[in-house]
mmCIF file of C-alpha atoms and ligand atoms in Angstrom:
data_model
loop_
_atom_site.group_PDB
_atom_site.id
_atom_site.type_symbol
_atom_site.label_atom_id
_atom_site.label_comp_id
_atom_site.label_asym_id
_atom_site.label_seq_id
_atom_site.Cartn_x
_atom_site.Cartn_y
_atom_site.Cartn_z
ATOM 1 C CA MET A 295 0.000 0.000 0.000
ATOM 2 C CA PRO A 296 1.476 3.345 -0.997
ATOM 3 C CA VAL A 297 1.914 5.971 1.732
ATOM 4 C CA PRO A 298 1.807 9.637 0.722
ATOM 5 C CA PHE A 299 4.436 11.994 2.087
ATOM 6 C CA LEU A 300 1.722 14.452 3.067
ATOM 7 C CA ASP A 301 -2.072 14.203 2.934
ATOM 8 C CA LEU A 302 -3.714 17.597 3.255
ATOM 9 C CA SER A 303 -7.145 16.369 2.089
ATOM 10 C CA SER A 304 -7.866 14.254 5.134
ATOM 11 C CA GLN A 305 -7.110 17.213 7.382
ATOM 12 C CA TYR A 306 -9.332 19.452 5.278
ATOM 13 C CA GLN A 307 -12.213 16.972 5.466
ATOM 14 C CA SER A 308 -12.051 17.078 9.266
ATOM 15 C CA ILE A 309 -12.534 20.881 9.440
ATOM 16 C CA ARG A 310 -14.229 21.571 6.135
ATOM 17 C CA ALA A 311 -17.475 23.052 7.456
ATOM 18 C CA GLU A 312 -15.663 25.528 9.710
ATOM 19 C CA VAL A 313 -13.195 26.597 7.038
ATOM 20 C CA GLU A 314 -15.926 27.131 4.472
ATOM 21 C CA GLU A 315 -18.005 29.155 6.883
ATOM 22 C CA ALA A 316 -15.019 31.358 7.759
ATOM 23 C CA MET A 317 -14.319 31.953 4.068
ATOM 24 C CA GLU A 318 -17.973 32.683 3.393
ATOM 25 C CA ASP A 319 -17.841 35.406 6.067
ATOM 26 C CA VAL A 320 -14.938 37.059 4.283
ATOM 27 C CA PHE A 321 -16.796 36.958 0.969
ATOM 28 C CA ARG A 322 -19.857 38.497 2.592
ATOM 29 C CA SER A 323 -17.740 41.301 4.048
ATOM 30 C CA GLN A 324 -15.877 41.847 0.732
ATOM 31 C CA ARG A 325 -12.856 42.956 2.772
ATOM 32 C CA PHE A 326 -10.020 41.003 1.243
ATOM 33 C CA ILE A 327 -6.871 42.915 2.169
ATOM 34 C CA LEU A 328 -5.847 43.308 5.837
ATOM 35 C CA GLY A 329 -8.889 44.369 7.930
ATOM 36 C CA PRO A 330 -10.455 42.820 11.047
ATOM 37 C CA GLU A 331 -9.883 39.173 10.118
ATOM 38 C CA VAL A 332 -6.150 39.777 9.670
ATOM 39 C CA GLU A 333 -5.955 41.823 12.870
ATOM 40 C CA ALA A 334 -7.670 39.078 14.856
ATOM 41 C CA PHE A 335 -5.292 36.469 13.462
ATOM 42 C CA GLU A 336 -2.298 38.694 14.242
ATOM 43 C CA ARG A 337 -3.385 38.974 17.872
ATOM 44 C CA GLU A 338 -4.109 35.253 18.190
ATOM 45 C CA LEU A 339 -0.855 34.148 16.626
ATOM 46 C CA ALA A 340 1.249 36.610 18.648
ATOM 47 C CA ALA A 341 -0.446 35.360 21.829
ATOM 48 C CA TYR A 342 0.097 31.743 20.764
ATOM 49 C CA CYS A 343 3.833 32.241 20.552
ATOM 50 C CA GLY A 344 4.271 34.621 23.458
ATOM 51 C CA ALA A 345 5.004 37.762 21.445
ATOM 52 C CA ASP A 346 3.382 41.187 21.805
ATOM 53 C CA TYR A 347 2.843 42.081 18.160
ATOM 54 C CA GLY A 348 2.024 40.105 15.045
ATOM 55 C CA ILE A 349 2.321 41.559 11.559
ATOM 56 C CA GLY A 350 0.653 39.425 8.900
ATOM 57 C CA VAL A 351 2.605 39.230 5.667
ATOM 58 C CA SER A 352 2.396 37.502 2.302
ATOM 59 C CA SER A 353 4.778 34.590 3.015
ATOM 60 C CA GLY A 354 7.540 33.324 5.263
ATOM 61 C CA THR A 355 10.015 34.613 2.707
ATOM 62 C CA ASP A 356 8.537 38.099 2.937
ATOM 63 C CA ALA A 357 8.533 37.856 6.733
ATOM 64 C CA LEU A 358 12.325 37.449 6.580
ATOM 65 C CA LEU A 359 12.701 40.139 3.941
ATOM 66 C CA VAL A 360 10.602 42.748 5.714
ATOM 67 C CA SER A 361 12.365 42.001 9.033
ATOM 68 C CA LEU A 362 15.747 42.686 7.425
ATOM 69 C CA MET A 363 14.360 45.851 5.818
ATOM 70 C CA SER A 364 12.912 46.978 9.126
ATOM 71 C CA ALA A 365 16.271 46.459 10.835
ATOM 72 C CA GLY A 366 17.838 48.690 8.187
ATOM 73 C CA ILE A 367 20.133 45.971 6.864
ATOM 74 C CA GLY A 368 21.473 46.466 3.365
ATOM 75 C CA ALA A 369 24.523 46.861 1.126
ATOM 76 C CA GLY A 370 27.842 46.350 2.905
ATOM 77 C CA ASP A 371 26.296 44.467 5.811
ATOM 78 C CA GLU A 372 26.918 40.844 6.686
ATOM 79 C CA VAL A 373 24.264 38.528 8.080
ATOM 80 C CA ILE A 374 25.253 35.204 9.635
ATOM 81 C CA THR A 375 23.001 32.224 9.059
ATOM 82 C CA SER A 376 22.938 28.460 8.745
ATOM 83 C CA SER A 377 24.012 26.817 5.524
ATOM 84 C CA PHE A 378 21.509 24.029 6.068
ATOM 85 C CA SER A 379 18.107 25.617 5.516
ATOM 86 C CA PHE A 380 15.518 26.383 2.896
ATOM 87 C CA PHE A 381 16.788 28.829 0.304
ATOM 88 C CA ALA A 382 14.571 31.708 1.461
ATOM 89 C CA THR A 383 16.671 32.254 4.597
ATOM 90 C CA ALA A 384 19.680 33.248 2.527
ATOM 91 C CA GLY A 385 17.731 34.645 -0.429
ATOM 92 C CA ALA A 386 16.194 37.329 1.790
ATOM 93 C CA ILE A 387 19.666 38.458 2.921
ATOM 94 C CA SER A 388 20.849 38.829 -0.667
ATOM 95 C CA ARG A 389 17.679 40.606 -1.731
ATOM 96 C CA VAL A 390 18.297 43.498 0.701
ATOM 97 C CA GLY A 391 21.813 43.787 -0.748
ATOM 98 C CA ALA A 392 23.598 42.290 2.270
ATOM 99 C CA THR A 393 26.030 39.356 2.234
ATOM 100 C CA PRO A 394 25.019 36.010 3.712
ATOM 101 C CA VAL A 395 27.761 34.491 5.854
ATOM 102 C CA PHE A 396 27.212 30.763 6.143
ATOM 103 C CA VAL A 397 28.085 28.865 9.292
ATOM 104 C CA ASP A 398 28.034 25.121 9.859
ATOM 105 C CA ILE A 399 25.467 23.178 11.880
ATOM 106 C CA ASP A 400 25.491 20.992 14.944
ATOM 107 C CA PRO A 401 25.136 17.579 13.277
ATOM 108 C CA ALA A 402 22.829 16.301 16.028
ATOM 109 C CA THR A 403 20.151 19.007 15.715
ATOM 110 C CA PHE A 404 20.810 20.315 12.164
ATOM 111 C CA ASN A 405 20.734 23.830 13.656
ATOM 112 C CA LEU A 406 23.459 26.522 13.748
ATOM 113 C CA ASP A 407 26.414 25.542 15.908
ATOM 114 C CA PRO A 408 26.788 28.553 18.258
ATOM 115 C CA ALA A 409 30.491 27.831 18.826
ATOM 116 C CA LEU A 410 31.116 28.476 15.129
ATOM 117 C CA VAL A 411 29.100 31.680 15.000
ATOM 118 C CA ALA A 412 31.371 33.779 17.251
ATOM 119 C CA PRO A 413 34.440 33.427 14.990
ATOM 120 C CA ALA A 414 32.325 34.426 11.973
ATOM 121 C CA VAL A 415 31.463 37.854 13.433
ATOM 122 C CA THR A 416 33.289 40.757 11.743
ATOM 123 C CA PRO A 417 32.952 44.538 12.079
ATOM 124 C CA ARG A 418 30.417 44.345 9.213
ATOM 125 C CA THR A 419 28.144 41.795 10.877
ATOM 126 C CA ARG A 420 24.734 43.311 11.576
ATOM 127 C CA ALA A 421 22.413 40.370 12.200
ATOM 128 C CA LEU A 422 22.073 36.671 12.961
ATOM 129 C CA ILE A 423 19.367 34.493 11.447
ATOM 130 C CA PRO A 424 19.198 31.232 13.401
ATOM 131 C CA VAL A 425 16.838 28.722 11.766
ATOM 132 C CA HIS A 426 14.714 26.397 13.889
ATOM 133 C CA LEU A 427 14.875 23.539 11.439
ATOM 134 C CA PHE A 428 12.442 20.614 11.194
ATOM 135 C CA GLY A 429 10.432 21.724 14.259
ATOM 136 C CA GLN A 430 13.140 22.094 16.897
ATOM 137 C CA MET A 431 14.592 25.343 18.188
ATOM 138 C CA ALA A 432 18.207 26.280 17.628
ATOM 139 C CA ASP A 433 20.382 26.903 20.687
ATOM 140 C CA LEU A 434 19.492 30.584 21.046
ATOM 141 C CA GLN A 435 20.969 31.520 24.407
ATOM 142 C CA PRO A 436 24.633 31.707 23.335
ATOM 143 C CA LEU A 437 23.586 33.450 20.121
ATOM 144 C CA GLN A 438 21.651 36.085 22.049
ATOM 145 C CA LYS A 439 24.637 36.719 24.318
ATOM 146 C CA LEU A 440 26.851 37.128 21.283
ATOM 147 C CA ALA A 441 24.285 39.422 19.664
ATOM 148 C CA GLU A 442 24.155 41.605 22.755
ATOM 149 C CA ARG A 443 27.940 41.855 22.881
ATOM 150 C CA HIS A 444 28.168 42.995 19.250
ATOM 151 C CA ALA A 445 24.838 44.865 19.033
ATOM 152 C CA LEU A 446 23.467 42.450 16.414
ATOM 153 C CA VAL A 447 19.854 42.008 15.419
ATOM 154 C CA VAL A 448 18.470 38.495 15.922
ATOM 155 C CA ILE A 449 15.895 37.324 13.388
ATOM 156 C CA GLU A 450 14.500 33.888 14.158
ATOM 157 C CA ASP A 451 13.566 31.874 11.089
ATOM 158 C CA ALA A 452 10.807 29.944 12.848
ATOM 159 C CA CYS A 453 9.017 29.036 9.608
ATOM 160 C CA GLN A 454 9.161 25.319 10.457
ATOM 161 C CA SER A 455 8.698 25.641 14.194
ATOM 162 C CA LEU A 456 5.470 27.322 15.208
ATOM 163 C CA GLY A 457 4.732 26.031 18.723
ATOM 164 C CA ALA A 458 8.263 24.792 19.410
ATOM 165 C CA ARG A 459 9.878 25.976 22.622
ATOM 166 C CA SER A 460 13.031 25.893 24.674
ATOM 167 C CA GLN A 461 13.490 26.600 28.377
ATOM 168 C CA GLU A 462 13.783 30.291 27.480
ATOM 169 C CA GLY A 463 10.426 30.454 25.710
ATOM 170 C CA PRO A 464 8.543 29.825 22.479
ATOM 171 C CA ALA A 465 10.078 29.933 19.010
ATOM 172 C CA GLY A 466 9.805 33.387 17.475
ATOM 173 C CA SER A 467 9.400 35.243 20.762
ATOM 174 C CA LEU A 468 13.051 35.482 21.792
ATOM 175 C CA GLY A 469 14.798 37.371 19.004
ATOM 176 C CA HIS A 470 14.087 40.920 17.801
ATOM 177 C CA TYR A 471 11.949 39.393 15.052
ATOM 178 C CA GLY A 472 10.325 35.972 14.701
ATOM 179 C CA CYS A 473 9.341 34.840 11.194
ATOM 180 C CA PHE A 474 6.652 32.298 10.405
ATOM 181 C CA SER A 475 5.387 30.707 7.204
ATOM 182 C CA PHE A 476 1.912 29.342 6.586
ATOM 183 C CA PHE A 477 2.792 27.657 3.311
ATOM 184 C CA PRO A 478 0.204 24.863 2.939
ATOM 185 C CA SER A 479 2.599 22.090 3.980
ATOM 186 C CA LYS A 480 3.775 23.818 7.175
ATOM 187 C CA ASN A 481 2.375 22.679 10.551
ATOM 188 C CA LEU A 482 -0.116 25.548 10.319
ATOM 189 C CA GLY A 483 -0.808 25.855 6.599
ATOM 190 C CA GLY A 484 -3.031 28.303 4.755
ATOM 191 C CA ALA A 485 -4.884 27.948 1.461
ATOM 192 C CA GLY A 486 -1.996 29.564 -0.391
ATOM 193 C CA ASP A 487 0.977 31.692 0.615
ATOM 194 C CA ALA A 488 0.964 33.529 3.943
ATOM 195 C CA GLY A 489 3.360 34.506 6.725
ATOM 196 C CA MET A 490 3.799 36.497 9.922
ATOM 197 C CA VAL A 491 6.465 38.467 11.761
ATOM 198 C CA VAL A 492 6.151 38.664 15.523
ATOM 199 C CA CYS A 493 8.060 41.005 17.808
ATOM 200 C CA ARG A 494 7.993 42.529 21.275
ATOM 201 C CA ASP A 495 8.922 46.101 20.411
ATOM 202 C CA ARG A 496 6.212 48.583 19.448
ATOM 203 C CA GLU A 497 8.419 50.703 17.224
ATOM 204 C CA ARG A 498 9.633 47.681 15.304
ATOM 205 C CA ALA A 499 6.023 46.541 14.906
ATOM 206 C CA GLU A 500 4.991 49.916 13.502
ATOM 207 C CA ARG A 501 7.875 49.942 11.074
ATOM 208 C CA LEU A 502 7.006 46.437 9.902
ATOM 209 C CA ARG A 503 3.370 47.482 9.324
ATOM 210 C CA GLN A 504 4.527 50.484 7.394
ATOM 211 C CA LEU A 505 6.950 48.496 5.240
ATOM 212 C CA ARG A 506 4.417 45.814 4.326
ATOM 213 C CA SER A 507 2.282 48.541 2.700
ATOM 214 C CA HIS A 508 4.904 50.340 0.612
ATOM 215 C CA GLY A 509 6.330 52.250 3.579
ATOM 216 C CA ALA A 510 3.300 54.525 3.685
ATOM 217 C CA THR A 511 2.004 56.560 6.674
ATOM 218 C CA PRO A 512 -0.420 58.064 6.150
ATOM 219 C CA LYS A 513 -1.764 56.563 2.933
ATOM 220 C CA TYR A 514 0.051 57.905 -0.158
ATOM 221 C CA TYR A 515 2.867 59.490 1.891
ATOM 222 C CA HIS A 516 6.032 57.384 1.929
ATOM 223 C CA PRO A 517 8.752 58.036 4.491
ATOM 224 C CA LEU A 518 10.199 54.608 3.599
ATOM 225 C CA VAL A 519 10.380 52.411 0.528
ATOM 226 C CA GLY A 520 8.538 49.212 1.422
ATOM 227 C CA GLY A 521 6.655 46.732 -0.687
ATOM 228 C CA ASN A 522 3.369 44.905 -0.940
ATOM 229 C CA PHE A 523 3.841 42.227 1.700
ATOM 230 C CA ARG A 524 0.257 42.121 2.960
ATOM 231 C CA LEU A 525 -1.671 39.138 4.257
ATOM 232 C CA ASP A 526 -5.059 38.336 2.672
ATOM 233 C CA ALA A 527 -8.176 38.227 4.836
ATOM 234 C CA LEU A 528 -9.103 34.852 3.299
ATOM 235 C CA GLN A 529 -5.818 33.353 4.457
ATOM 236 C CA ALA A 530 -6.276 34.835 7.915
ATOM 237 C CA ALA A 531 -9.798 33.388 8.134
ATOM 238 C CA VAL A 532 -8.600 29.875 7.222
ATOM 239 C CA LEU A 533 -5.585 30.117 9.533
ATOM 240 C CA ARG A 534 -7.688 31.266 12.497
ATOM 241 C CA VAL A 535 -9.785 28.121 12.206
ATOM 242 C CA LYS A 536 -6.735 25.899 11.877
ATOM 243 C CA LEU A 537 -4.822 27.539 14.751
ATOM 244 C CA ARG A 538 -7.440 26.152 17.135
ATOM 245 C CA TYR A 539 -6.399 22.631 16.130
ATOM 246 C CA LEU A 540 -2.662 23.172 16.020
ATOM 247 C CA ASP A 541 -1.852 21.778 19.470
ATOM 248 C CA ALA A 542 -3.886 18.623 18.822
ATOM 249 C CA TRP A 543 -2.176 18.156 15.440
ATOM 250 C CA THR A 544 1.234 18.740 17.013
ATOM 251 C CA ALA A 545 0.509 16.116 19.674
ATOM 252 C CA ARG A 546 -0.216 13.632 16.863
ATOM 253 C CA ARG A 547 3.001 14.496 15.078
ATOM 254 C CA GLN A 548 4.865 13.896 18.353
ATOM 255 C CA ALA A 549 3.053 10.597 18.882
ATOM 256 C CA ASN A 550 3.972 9.554 15.338
ATOM 257 C CA ALA A 551 7.596 10.454 16.013
ATOM 258 C CA ALA A 552 7.570 8.371 19.201
ATOM 259 C CA ARG A 553 6.077 5.434 17.305
ATOM 260 C CA TYR A 554 8.728 5.651 14.569
ATOM 261 C CA ARG A 555 11.388 5.532 17.283
ATOM 262 C CA GLU A 556 9.857 2.411 18.793
ATOM 263 C CA LEU A 557 9.437 0.669 15.457
ATOM 264 C CA PHE A 558 12.964 1.425 14.289
ATOM 265 C CA ARG A 559 14.485 0.386 17.629
ATOM 266 C CA GLU A 560 12.663 -2.936 17.445
ATOM 267 C CA ARG A 561 13.607 -3.652 13.889
ATOM 268 C CA CYS A 562 17.080 -2.322 13.139
ATOM 269 C CA ASP A 563 20.309 -0.849 14.411
ATOM 270 C CA VAL A 564 19.795 2.731 15.557
ATOM 271 C CA ALA A 565 22.800 5.054 15.781
ATOM 272 C CA GLU A 566 22.354 7.396 18.737
ATOM 273 C CA SER A 567 24.778 10.113 17.733
ATOM 274 C CA ALA A 568 26.205 11.091 14.364
ATOM 275 C CA PRO A 569 29.247 8.839 14.013
ATOM 276 C CA ALA A 570 31.262 9.343 10.860
ATOM 277 C CA PRO A 571 30.758 7.314 8.825
ATOM 278 C CA LEU A 572 27.357 5.822 9.559
ATOM 279 C CA HIS A 573 27.130 2.086 9.120
ATOM 280 C CA ARG A 574 25.242 1.098 5.983
ATOM 281 C CA THR A 575 22.782 -1.001 7.997
ATOM 282 C CA SER A 576 22.012 1.603 10.678
ATOM 283 C CA VAL A 577 19.707 4.519 10.760
ATOM 284 C CA MET A 578 20.103 7.697 12.789
ATOM 285 C CA LEU A 579 16.887 9.045 14.273
ATOM 286 C CA PRO A 580 16.127 12.732 15.020
ATOM 287 C CA TYR A 581 17.779 14.010 18.180
ATOM 288 C CA GLU A 582 15.627 15.843 20.718
ATOM 289 C CA ALA A 583 17.742 18.302 22.663
ATOM 290 C CA PRO A 584 16.880 18.311 26.380
ATOM 291 C CA GLY A 585 14.348 20.919 27.488
ATOM 292 C CA ARG A 586 12.923 21.563 24.024
ATOM 293 C CA ARG A 587 9.457 20.997 22.637
ATOM 294 C CA HIS A 588 9.982 19.530 19.170
ATOM 295 C CA VAL A 589 6.922 20.020 16.939
ATOM 296 C CA TYR A 590 8.093 17.588 14.235
ATOM 297 C CA HIS A 591 7.492 19.619 11.154
ATOM 298 C CA GLN A 592 9.654 16.896 9.636
ATOM 299 C CA PHE A 593 10.885 13.517 10.836
ATOM 300 C CA VAL A 594 14.350 13.409 9.343
ATOM 301 C CA ILE A 595 16.551 10.339 9.530
ATOM 302 C CA ARG A 596 20.096 9.857 8.295
ATOM 303 C CA VAL A 597 21.405 6.865 6.388
ATOM 304 C CA ARG A 598 24.510 6.062 4.417
ATOM 305 C CA GLY A 599 23.565 5.661 0.757
ATOM 306 C CA ARG A 600 20.564 7.926 0.976
ATOM 307 C CA ASP A 601 19.970 8.192 -2.771
ATOM 308 C CA ALA A 602 19.691 4.432 -3.072
ATOM 309 C CA LEU A 603 17.146 4.439 -0.236
ATOM 310 C CA ARG A 604 15.201 7.117 -2.106
ATOM 311 C CA GLU A 605 14.986 4.879 -5.147
ATOM 312 C CA HIS A 606 13.885 1.957 -3.022
ATOM 313 C CA LEU A 607 11.149 4.011 -1.318
ATOM 314 C CA THR A 608 9.966 5.357 -4.655
ATOM 315 C CA ARG A 609 9.656 1.792 -5.977
ATOM 316 C CA ARG A 610 7.692 0.812 -2.864
ATOM 317 C CA GLY A 611 5.383 3.836 -3.148
ATOM 318 C CA ILE A 612 6.551 5.358 0.131
ATOM 319 C CA GLY A 613 6.456 9.144 0.186
ATOM 320 C CA HIS A 614 9.664 10.864 1.267
ATOM 321 C CA GLU A 615 11.553 14.089 0.629
ATOM 322 C CA VAL A 616 15.091 15.384 0.941
ATOM 323 C CA TYR A 617 15.464 18.637 2.907
ATOM 324 C CA TYR A 618 17.938 19.751 1.588
ATOM 325 C CA PRO A 619 20.118 18.087 -1.029
ATOM 326 C CA LEU A 620 22.524 21.019 -1.535
ATOM 327 C CA PRO A 621 23.665 23.300 1.301
ATOM 328 C CA LEU A 622 23.260 27.015 0.755
ATOM 329 C CA HIS A 623 26.973 27.842 0.568
ATOM 330 C CA LEU A 624 27.283 25.583 -2.486
ATOM 331 C CA GLN A 625 24.210 26.912 -4.352
ATOM 332 C CA PRO A 626 25.112 28.124 -7.838
ATOM 333 C CA CYS A 627 23.833 31.650 -7.112
ATOM 334 C CA PHE A 628 26.229 31.945 -4.146
ATOM 335 C CA LEU A 629 29.357 30.583 -5.837
ATOM 336 C CA THR A 630 30.619 34.164 -6.181
ATOM 337 C CA LEU A 631 30.868 34.257 -2.369
ATOM 338 C CA GLY A 632 33.808 31.874 -2.731
ATOM 339 C CA TYR A 633 32.842 28.928 -0.522
ATOM 340 C CA ARG A 634 34.489 25.682 -1.552
ATOM 341 C CA GLU A 635 33.419 22.137 -0.896
ATOM 342 C CA ASP A 636 34.548 20.810 2.538
ATOM 343 C CA ARG A 637 34.283 24.284 4.036
ATOM 344 C CA LEU A 638 31.135 23.427 6.062
ATOM 345 C CA PRO A 639 31.476 19.662 6.432
ATOM 346 C CA CYS A 640 28.511 19.030 8.755
ATOM 347 C CA SER A 641 26.070 20.762 6.416
ATOM 348 C CA GLU A 642 27.528 18.929 3.446
ATOM 349 C CA ARG A 643 27.315 15.586 5.159
ATOM 350 C CA ALA A 644 23.740 16.236 6.274
ATOM 351 C CA ALA A 645 22.798 17.118 2.698
ATOM 352 C CA ALA A 646 24.104 13.712 1.599
ATOM 353 C CA GLU A 647 22.483 11.634 4.351
ATOM 354 C CA VAL A 648 19.115 13.105 5.318
ATOM 355 C CA ILE A 649 15.736 11.842 4.239
ATOM 356 C CA ALA A 650 12.362 12.938 5.638
ATOM 357 C CA LEU A 651 9.640 10.346 6.228
ATOM 358 C CA PRO A 652 5.876 11.030 6.386
ATOM 359 C CA ILE A 653 4.946 12.504 9.798
ATOM 360 C CA TYR A 654 1.685 14.399 9.186
ATOM 361 C CA PRO A 655 -0.920 14.167 11.986
ATOM 362 C CA GLU A 656 -3.377 11.918 10.136
ATOM 363 C CA LEU A 657 -0.745 9.259 9.348
ATOM 364 C CA SER A 658 -1.997 5.893 10.671
ATOM 365 C CA GLU A 659 -0.119 3.239 12.587
ATOM 366 C CA ASP A 660 -0.424 0.858 9.621
ATOM 367 C CA GLN A 661 1.040 3.459 7.323
ATOM 368 C CA GLN A 662 3.949 4.008 9.686
ATOM 369 C CA CYS A 663 4.589 0.257 9.749
ATOM 370 C CA GLU A 664 4.675 0.265 5.929
ATOM 371 C CA VAL A 665 7.228 3.081 5.967
ATOM 372 C CA VAL A 666 9.449 1.352 8.531
ATOM 373 C CA ASP A 667 9.127 -1.988 6.687
ATOM 374 C CA ALA A 668 10.391 -0.389 3.518
ATOM 375 C CA VAL A 669 13.325 1.374 5.197
ATOM 376 C CA VAL A 670 14.340 -1.734 7.177
ATOM 377 C CA GLU A 671 14.111 -3.916 4.085
ATOM 378 C CA TRP A 672 16.603 -1.600 2.388
ATOM 379 C CA LEU A 673 18.934 -1.439 5.408
ATOM 380 C CA HIS A 674 19.044 -5.223 5.588
ATOM 381 C CA SER A 675 19.615 -5.599 1.853
ATOM 382 C CA ALA A 676 23.164 -4.235 2.274
HETATM 383 C C1 PLP B 195 9.009 27.580 4.378
HETATM 384 C C2 PLP B 195 10.246 28.255 4.829
HETATM 385 C C3 PLP B 195 10.538 29.584 4.494
HETATM 386 C C4 PLP B 195 9.739 30.381 3.512
HETATM 387 O O1 PLP B 195 8.391 30.412 3.708
HETATM 388 P P1 PLP B 195 7.403 30.676 2.462
HETATM 389 O O2 PLP B 195 6.108 30.935 3.150
HETATM 390 O O3 PLP B 195 7.403 29.443 1.631
HETATM 391 O O4 PLP B 195 7.897 31.858 1.730
HETATM 392 C C5 PLP B 195 11.664 30.166 5.031
HETATM 393 N N1 PLP B 195 12.488 29.479 5.841
HETATM 394 C C6 PLP B 195 12.258 28.196 6.170
HETATM 395 C C7 PLP B 195 13.215 27.495 7.078
HETATM 396 C C8 PLP B 195 11.150 27.541 5.650
HETATM 397 O O5 PLP B 195 10.941 26.264 5.962
#
């Protein structure tokens, strides 16, 4: 039986009546851009992640972009980020004219290694963008200390980690800016593109609001050059309905993760840390750092010979994905920055070994068994 990587239809069926009613209300009001629905969602999302202000924007990418713009980052500035992330993290830095400075990851968590960030700071460094990858927060405390020491802006890329937390607090609420994406496949997904910036500072919030509407205040007077980064009322209406279910969906993702762990431990050799090289017959499971709430946006395992496993899973009809096959410092568009292969070995190795298995909330126990069967069959075929 094939298992899809993601199944958004079954989730939609479970909340269809509510979503359709919420959309109907927006159509009746004929208020499609910003307005009360967006404002309500901004308040609810900011409260959900422990921030004071929420500014609804057009996507997670634009959340990052408008945060950088609001911090006044541009040509001549350097912004330190992880090389192992979705492209948008680095793309936003380049789009404001700044230079991305890529730092390697902690191989256990796939997040920025704070010990490597300090040596990357130069007199031109203006900001840090830690990414909370796959649903688990990066180690923010040392990064915040470093940021304070050098007066750097901290922009959390929390696009994959709404609801995640560490002992210090929820993802998105700790830096100067927290960026979220509601791309349909994210843990809280809209019916199209949508995003949010959260922050605790009123002046930053006002500047973000201004910038998302072409830098205007009042209307048609432009102290700043912004853009059209607005959130649609229809997206806000859908997302407000879905936010009420997010904790229940997250609990199911966590239960699925726990079940994968059990199944793999029963059936094959599980490597507990990231030994180099991994044995061809073992699998490395996601590491949960102590004191963190992991929301399992993805369940990412590591194997040696990942591309062969991909082919095997494709033949068996098991959905899977590779996040991400090429680290950012080696992307063709960044070759001019002069990074060579072997420069960020942990990111490069992760790119060669990772594979994400289905983890969505509606995934059944039988489906998980199918997935594990297929992976174990391949491990034992070595
Ligand atoms: C999804 C994602 C983004 C971009 O969000 P969009 O809404 O697709 O623009 C940025 N960073 C990370 C880590 C993401 O996963």
